[in-house]
């Protein structure tokens, strides 16, 4: 990324990519080899990891009775779903059947 010395706006590569051009004031300057190290993108190989069957959802667990299967363990998290001056709603997800339910503070 290069900024214009004249107006401070961000400059873009000109045609042929051998110079920088400012869209705001039209200032043009030549590019040197050190500019390429900041503007080129490298290819990074990524591996897709399937975690759909993973037991740990990254959420804390607690003792809570599932209304569907009567399991006594559930993951839980809090989420603000009402006005900011209202309390958060606690959601539970059963560790066995993945049934989801919520508990509101009244």
mmCIF file of the C-alpha atoms, coordinates in Angstrom:
data_MODEL
# 
_entry.id   MODEL 
# 
loop_
_atom_site.group_PDB 
_atom_site.id 
_atom_site.type_symbol 
_atom_site.label_atom_id 
_atom_site.label_alt_id 
_atom_site.label_comp_id 
_atom_site.label_asym_id 
_atom_site.label_entity_id 
_atom_site.label_seq_id 
_atom_site.pdbx_PDB_ins_code 
_atom_site.Cartn_x 
_atom_site.Cartn_y 
_atom_site.Cartn_z 
_atom_site.occupancy 
_atom_site.B_iso_or_equiv 
_atom_site.pdbx_formal_charge 
_atom_site.auth_seq_id 
_atom_site.auth_comp_id 
_atom_site.auth_asym_id 
_atom_site.auth_atom_id 
_atom_site.pdbx_PDB_model_num 
ATOM 1   C CA . UNK A 1 1   ? 0.000   0.000   0.000   1.00 0.00 ? 1   UNK A CA 1 
ATOM 2   C CA . UNK A 1 2   ? 1.321   3.410   -0.914  1.00 0.00 ? 2   UNK A CA 1 
ATOM 3   C CA . UNK A 1 3   ? 0.051   6.872   0.049   1.00 0.00 ? 3   UNK A CA 1 
ATOM 4   C CA . UNK A 1 4   ? 0.323   10.001  -2.058  1.00 0.00 ? 4   UNK A CA 1 
ATOM 5   C CA . UNK A 1 5   ? 3.010   12.498  -0.990  1.00 0.00 ? 5   UNK A CA 1 
ATOM 6   C CA . UNK A 1 6   ? 0.884   15.360  -2.337  1.00 0.00 ? 6   UNK A CA 1 
ATOM 7   C CA . UNK A 1 7   ? -2.565  14.791  -0.791  1.00 0.00 ? 7   UNK A CA 1 
ATOM 8   C CA . UNK A 1 8   ? -2.207  11.725  1.491   1.00 0.00 ? 8   UNK A CA 1 
ATOM 9   C CA . UNK A 1 9   ? -4.776  9.583   -0.360  1.00 0.00 ? 9   UNK A CA 1 
ATOM 10  C CA . UNK A 1 10  ? -4.183  5.901   -1.043  1.00 0.00 ? 10  UNK A CA 1 
ATOM 11  C CA . UNK A 1 11  ? -2.505  5.254   -4.389  1.00 0.00 ? 11  UNK A CA 1 
ATOM 12  C CA . UNK A 1 12  ? -3.307  2.431   -6.816  1.00 0.00 ? 12  UNK A CA 1 
ATOM 13  C CA . UNK A 1 13  ? -1.213  0.580   -9.376  1.00 0.00 ? 13  UNK A CA 1 
ATOM 14  C CA . UNK A 1 14  ? -1.225  2.281   -12.741 1.00 0.00 ? 14  UNK A CA 1 
ATOM 15  C CA . UNK A 1 15  ? -1.526  0.527   -16.093 1.00 0.00 ? 15  UNK A CA 1 
ATOM 16  C CA . UNK A 1 16  ? 1.315   -1.922  -16.538 1.00 0.00 ? 16  UNK A CA 1 
ATOM 17  C CA . UNK A 1 17  ? 1.801   -1.802  -12.773 1.00 0.00 ? 17  UNK A CA 1 
ATOM 18  C CA . UNK A 1 18  ? 5.133   0.008   -13.145 1.00 0.00 ? 18  UNK A CA 1 
ATOM 19  C CA . UNK A 1 19  ? 3.948   3.116   -11.303 1.00 0.00 ? 19  UNK A CA 1 
ATOM 20  C CA . UNK A 1 20  ? 1.528   4.325   -8.610  1.00 0.00 ? 20  UNK A CA 1 
ATOM 21  C CA . UNK A 1 21  ? -1.387  6.670   -9.434  1.00 0.00 ? 21  UNK A CA 1 
ATOM 22  C CA . UNK A 1 22  ? -3.382  8.790   -6.975  1.00 0.00 ? 22  UNK A CA 1 
ATOM 23  C CA . UNK A 1 23  ? -7.115  8.783   -7.777  1.00 0.00 ? 23  UNK A CA 1 
ATOM 24  C CA . UNK A 1 24  ? -7.639  12.032  -5.854  1.00 0.00 ? 24  UNK A CA 1 
ATOM 25  C CA . UNK A 1 25  ? -5.016  14.395  -7.287  1.00 0.00 ? 25  UNK A CA 1 
ATOM 26  C CA . UNK A 1 26  ? -3.573  12.404  -10.228 1.00 0.00 ? 26  UNK A CA 1 
ATOM 27  C CA . UNK A 1 27  ? -0.021  12.327  -8.826  1.00 0.00 ? 27  UNK A CA 1 
ATOM 28  C CA . UNK A 1 28  ? 2.083   9.523   -10.363 1.00 0.00 ? 28  UNK A CA 1 
ATOM 29  C CA . UNK A 1 29  ? 5.291   7.995   -9.010  1.00 0.00 ? 29  UNK A CA 1 
ATOM 30  C CA . UNK A 1 30  ? 7.391   5.035   -10.164 1.00 0.00 ? 30  UNK A CA 1 
ATOM 31  C CA . UNK A 1 31  ? 7.351   1.709   -8.366  1.00 0.00 ? 31  UNK A CA 1 
ATOM 32  C CA . UNK A 1 32  ? 10.492  -0.002  -7.158  1.00 0.00 ? 32  UNK A CA 1 
ATOM 33  C CA . UNK A 1 33  ? 11.150  -3.664  -6.330  1.00 0.00 ? 33  UNK A CA 1 
ATOM 34  C CA . UNK A 1 34  ? 10.623  -3.175  -2.593  1.00 0.00 ? 34  UNK A CA 1 
ATOM 35  C CA . UNK A 1 35  ? 6.989   -2.191  -3.241  1.00 0.00 ? 35  UNK A CA 1 
ATOM 36  C CA . UNK A 1 36  ? 6.268   -5.673  -4.612  1.00 0.00 ? 36  UNK A CA 1 
ATOM 37  C CA . UNK A 1 37  ? 7.019   -7.390  -1.333  1.00 0.00 ? 37  UNK A CA 1 
ATOM 38  C CA . UNK A 1 38  ? 4.069   -5.532  0.249   1.00 0.00 ? 38  UNK A CA 1 
ATOM 39  C CA . UNK A 1 39  ? 1.598   -5.884  -2.610  1.00 0.00 ? 39  UNK A CA 1 
ATOM 40  C CA . UNK A 1 40  ? 1.934   -9.475  -3.772  1.00 0.00 ? 40  UNK A CA 1 
ATOM 41  C CA . UNK A 1 41  ? -0.184  -12.209 -2.277  1.00 0.00 ? 41  UNK A CA 1 
ATOM 42  C CA . UNK A 1 42  ? 1.318   -15.562 -1.456  1.00 0.00 ? 42  UNK A CA 1 
ATOM 43  C CA . UNK A 1 43  ? -0.499  -18.819 -1.970  1.00 0.00 ? 43  UNK A CA 1 
ATOM 44  C CA . UNK A 1 44  ? -1.207  -20.592 1.284   1.00 0.00 ? 44  UNK A CA 1 
ATOM 45  C CA . UNK A 1 45  ? -2.418  -24.139 1.189   1.00 0.00 ? 45  UNK A CA 1 
ATOM 46  C CA . UNK A 1 46  ? -5.280  -24.724 3.559   1.00 0.00 ? 46  UNK A CA 1 
ATOM 47  C CA . UNK A 1 47  ? -6.685  -27.951 4.795   1.00 0.00 ? 47  UNK A CA 1 
ATOM 48  C CA . UNK A 1 48  ? -10.398 -28.360 5.462   1.00 0.00 ? 48  UNK A CA 1 
ATOM 49  C CA . UNK A 1 49  ? -10.986 -30.027 8.799   1.00 0.00 ? 49  UNK A CA 1 
ATOM 50  C CA . UNK A 1 50  ? -14.405 -31.599 9.410   1.00 0.00 ? 50  UNK A CA 1 
ATOM 51  C CA . UNK A 1 51  ? -15.395 -30.948 13.013  1.00 0.00 ? 51  UNK A CA 1 
ATOM 52  C CA . UNK A 1 52  ? -19.111 -31.712 12.635  1.00 0.00 ? 52  UNK A CA 1 
ATOM 53  C CA . UNK A 1 53  ? -18.781 -34.895 14.703  1.00 0.00 ? 53  UNK A CA 1 
ATOM 54  C CA . UNK A 1 54  ? -16.634 -33.322 17.398  1.00 0.00 ? 54  UNK A CA 1 
ATOM 55  C CA . UNK A 1 55  ? -17.964 -33.746 20.919  1.00 0.00 ? 55  UNK A CA 1 
ATOM 56  C CA . UNK A 1 56  ? -16.659 -30.479 22.337  1.00 0.00 ? 56  UNK A CA 1 
ATOM 57  C CA . UNK A 1 57  ? -18.577 -27.466 21.023  1.00 0.00 ? 57  UNK A CA 1 
ATOM 58  C CA . UNK A 1 58  ? -16.248 -25.046 22.785  1.00 0.00 ? 58  UNK A CA 1 
ATOM 59  C CA . UNK A 1 59  ? -19.045 -24.144 25.191  1.00 0.00 ? 59  UNK A CA 1 
ATOM 60  C CA . UNK A 1 60  ? -19.183 -24.715 28.941  1.00 0.00 ? 60  UNK A CA 1 
ATOM 61  C CA . UNK A 1 61  ? -21.384 -27.515 30.255  1.00 0.00 ? 61  UNK A CA 1 
ATOM 62  C CA . UNK A 1 62  ? -23.710 -27.570 33.215  1.00 0.00 ? 62  UNK A CA 1 
ATOM 63  C CA . UNK A 1 63  ? -26.272 -29.801 34.866  1.00 0.00 ? 63  UNK A CA 1 
ATOM 64  C CA . UNK A 1 64  ? -29.611 -29.149 33.163  1.00 0.00 ? 64  UNK A CA 1 
ATOM 65  C CA . UNK A 1 65  ? -32.472 -31.542 32.425  1.00 0.00 ? 65  UNK A CA 1 
ATOM 66  C CA . UNK A 1 66  ? -33.202 -31.852 28.693  1.00 0.00 ? 66  UNK A CA 1 
ATOM 67  C CA . UNK A 1 67  ? -36.978 -31.674 28.052  1.00 0.00 ? 67  UNK A CA 1 
ATOM 68  C CA . UNK A 1 68  ? -36.649 -34.049 25.082  1.00 0.00 ? 68  UNK A CA 1 
ATOM 69  C CA . UNK A 1 69  ? -34.443 -36.956 26.219  1.00 0.00 ? 69  UNK A CA 1 
ATOM 70  C CA . UNK A 1 70  ? -34.032 -36.378 30.005  1.00 0.00 ? 70  UNK A CA 1 
ATOM 71  C CA . UNK A 1 71  ? -30.246 -36.156 29.695  1.00 0.00 ? 71  UNK A CA 1 
ATOM 72  C CA . UNK A 1 72  ? -28.815 -34.163 32.614  1.00 0.00 ? 72  UNK A CA 1 
ATOM 73  C CA . UNK A 1 73  ? -25.880 -32.413 30.844  1.00 0.00 ? 73  UNK A CA 1 
ATOM 74  C CA . UNK A 1 74  ? -26.091 -29.440 28.475  1.00 0.00 ? 74  UNK A CA 1 
ATOM 75  C CA . UNK A 1 75  ? -23.864 -26.863 26.849  1.00 0.00 ? 75  UNK A CA 1 
ATOM 76  C CA . UNK A 1 76  ? -24.916 -23.308 27.652  1.00 0.00 ? 76  UNK A CA 1 
ATOM 77  C CA . UNK A 1 77  ? -24.357 -19.767 26.395  1.00 0.00 ? 77  UNK A CA 1 
ATOM 78  C CA . UNK A 1 78  ? -25.807 -16.319 27.034  1.00 0.00 ? 78  UNK A CA 1 
ATOM 79  C CA . UNK A 1 79  ? -27.177 -14.028 24.338  1.00 0.00 ? 79  UNK A CA 1 
ATOM 80  C CA . UNK A 1 80  ? -28.715 -10.553 24.409  1.00 0.00 ? 80  UNK A CA 1 
ATOM 81  C CA . UNK A 1 81  ? -31.983 -10.841 22.479  1.00 0.00 ? 81  UNK A CA 1 
ATOM 82  C CA . UNK A 1 82  ? -34.059 -8.092  24.106  1.00 0.00 ? 82  UNK A CA 1 
ATOM 83  C CA . UNK A 1 83  ? -33.386 -4.429  24.850  1.00 0.00 ? 83  UNK A CA 1 
ATOM 84  C CA . UNK A 1 84  ? -29.992 -3.517  26.285  1.00 0.00 ? 84  UNK A CA 1 
ATOM 85  C CA . UNK A 1 85  ? -31.497 -2.757  29.698  1.00 0.00 ? 85  UNK A CA 1 
ATOM 86  C CA . UNK A 1 86  ? -33.014 -6.261  29.902  1.00 0.00 ? 86  UNK A CA 1 
ATOM 87  C CA . UNK A 1 87  ? -31.110 -9.293  31.162  1.00 0.00 ? 87  UNK A CA 1 
ATOM 88  C CA . UNK A 1 88  ? -29.513 -11.784 28.774  1.00 0.00 ? 88  UNK A CA 1 
ATOM 89  C CA . UNK A 1 89  ? -31.220 -15.037 27.823  1.00 0.00 ? 89  UNK A CA 1 
ATOM 90  C CA . UNK A 1 90  ? -29.470 -18.295 28.689  1.00 0.00 ? 90  UNK A CA 1 
ATOM 91  C CA . UNK A 1 91  ? -29.600 -20.979 25.982  1.00 0.00 ? 91  UNK A CA 1 
ATOM 92  C CA . UNK A 1 92  ? -28.970 -24.684 26.562  1.00 0.00 ? 92  UNK A CA 1 
ATOM 93  C CA . UNK A 1 93  ? -28.041 -27.389 24.037  1.00 0.00 ? 93  UNK A CA 1 
ATOM 94  C CA . UNK A 1 94  ? -28.356 -31.020 25.131  1.00 0.00 ? 94  UNK A CA 1 
ATOM 95  C CA . UNK A 1 95  ? -25.068 -32.938 24.977  1.00 0.00 ? 95  UNK A CA 1 
ATOM 96  C CA . UNK A 1 96  ? -26.919 -36.082 23.804  1.00 0.00 ? 96  UNK A CA 1 
ATOM 97  C CA . UNK A 1 97  ? -29.717 -35.143 21.380  1.00 0.00 ? 97  UNK A CA 1 
ATOM 98  C CA . UNK A 1 98  ? -28.647 -31.512 20.689  1.00 0.00 ? 98  UNK A CA 1 
ATOM 99  C CA . UNK A 1 99  ? -32.134 -30.216 21.532  1.00 0.00 ? 99  UNK A CA 1 
ATOM 100 C CA . UNK A 1 100 ? -31.997 -26.462 22.153  1.00 0.00 ? 100 UNK A CA 1 
ATOM 101 C CA . UNK A 1 101 ? -34.040 -24.562 24.743  1.00 0.00 ? 101 UNK A CA 1 
ATOM 102 C CA . UNK A 1 102 ? -33.806 -21.305 26.615  1.00 0.00 ? 102 UNK A CA 1 
ATOM 103 C CA . UNK A 1 103 ? -34.201 -20.013 30.126  1.00 0.00 ? 103 UNK A CA 1 
ATOM 104 C CA . UNK A 1 104 ? -35.266 -16.414 30.699  1.00 0.00 ? 104 UNK A CA 1 
ATOM 105 C CA . UNK A 1 105 ? -34.595 -14.494 33.910  1.00 0.00 ? 105 UNK A CA 1 
ATOM 106 C CA . UNK A 1 106 ? -37.865 -13.044 35.161  1.00 0.00 ? 106 UNK A CA 1 
# 
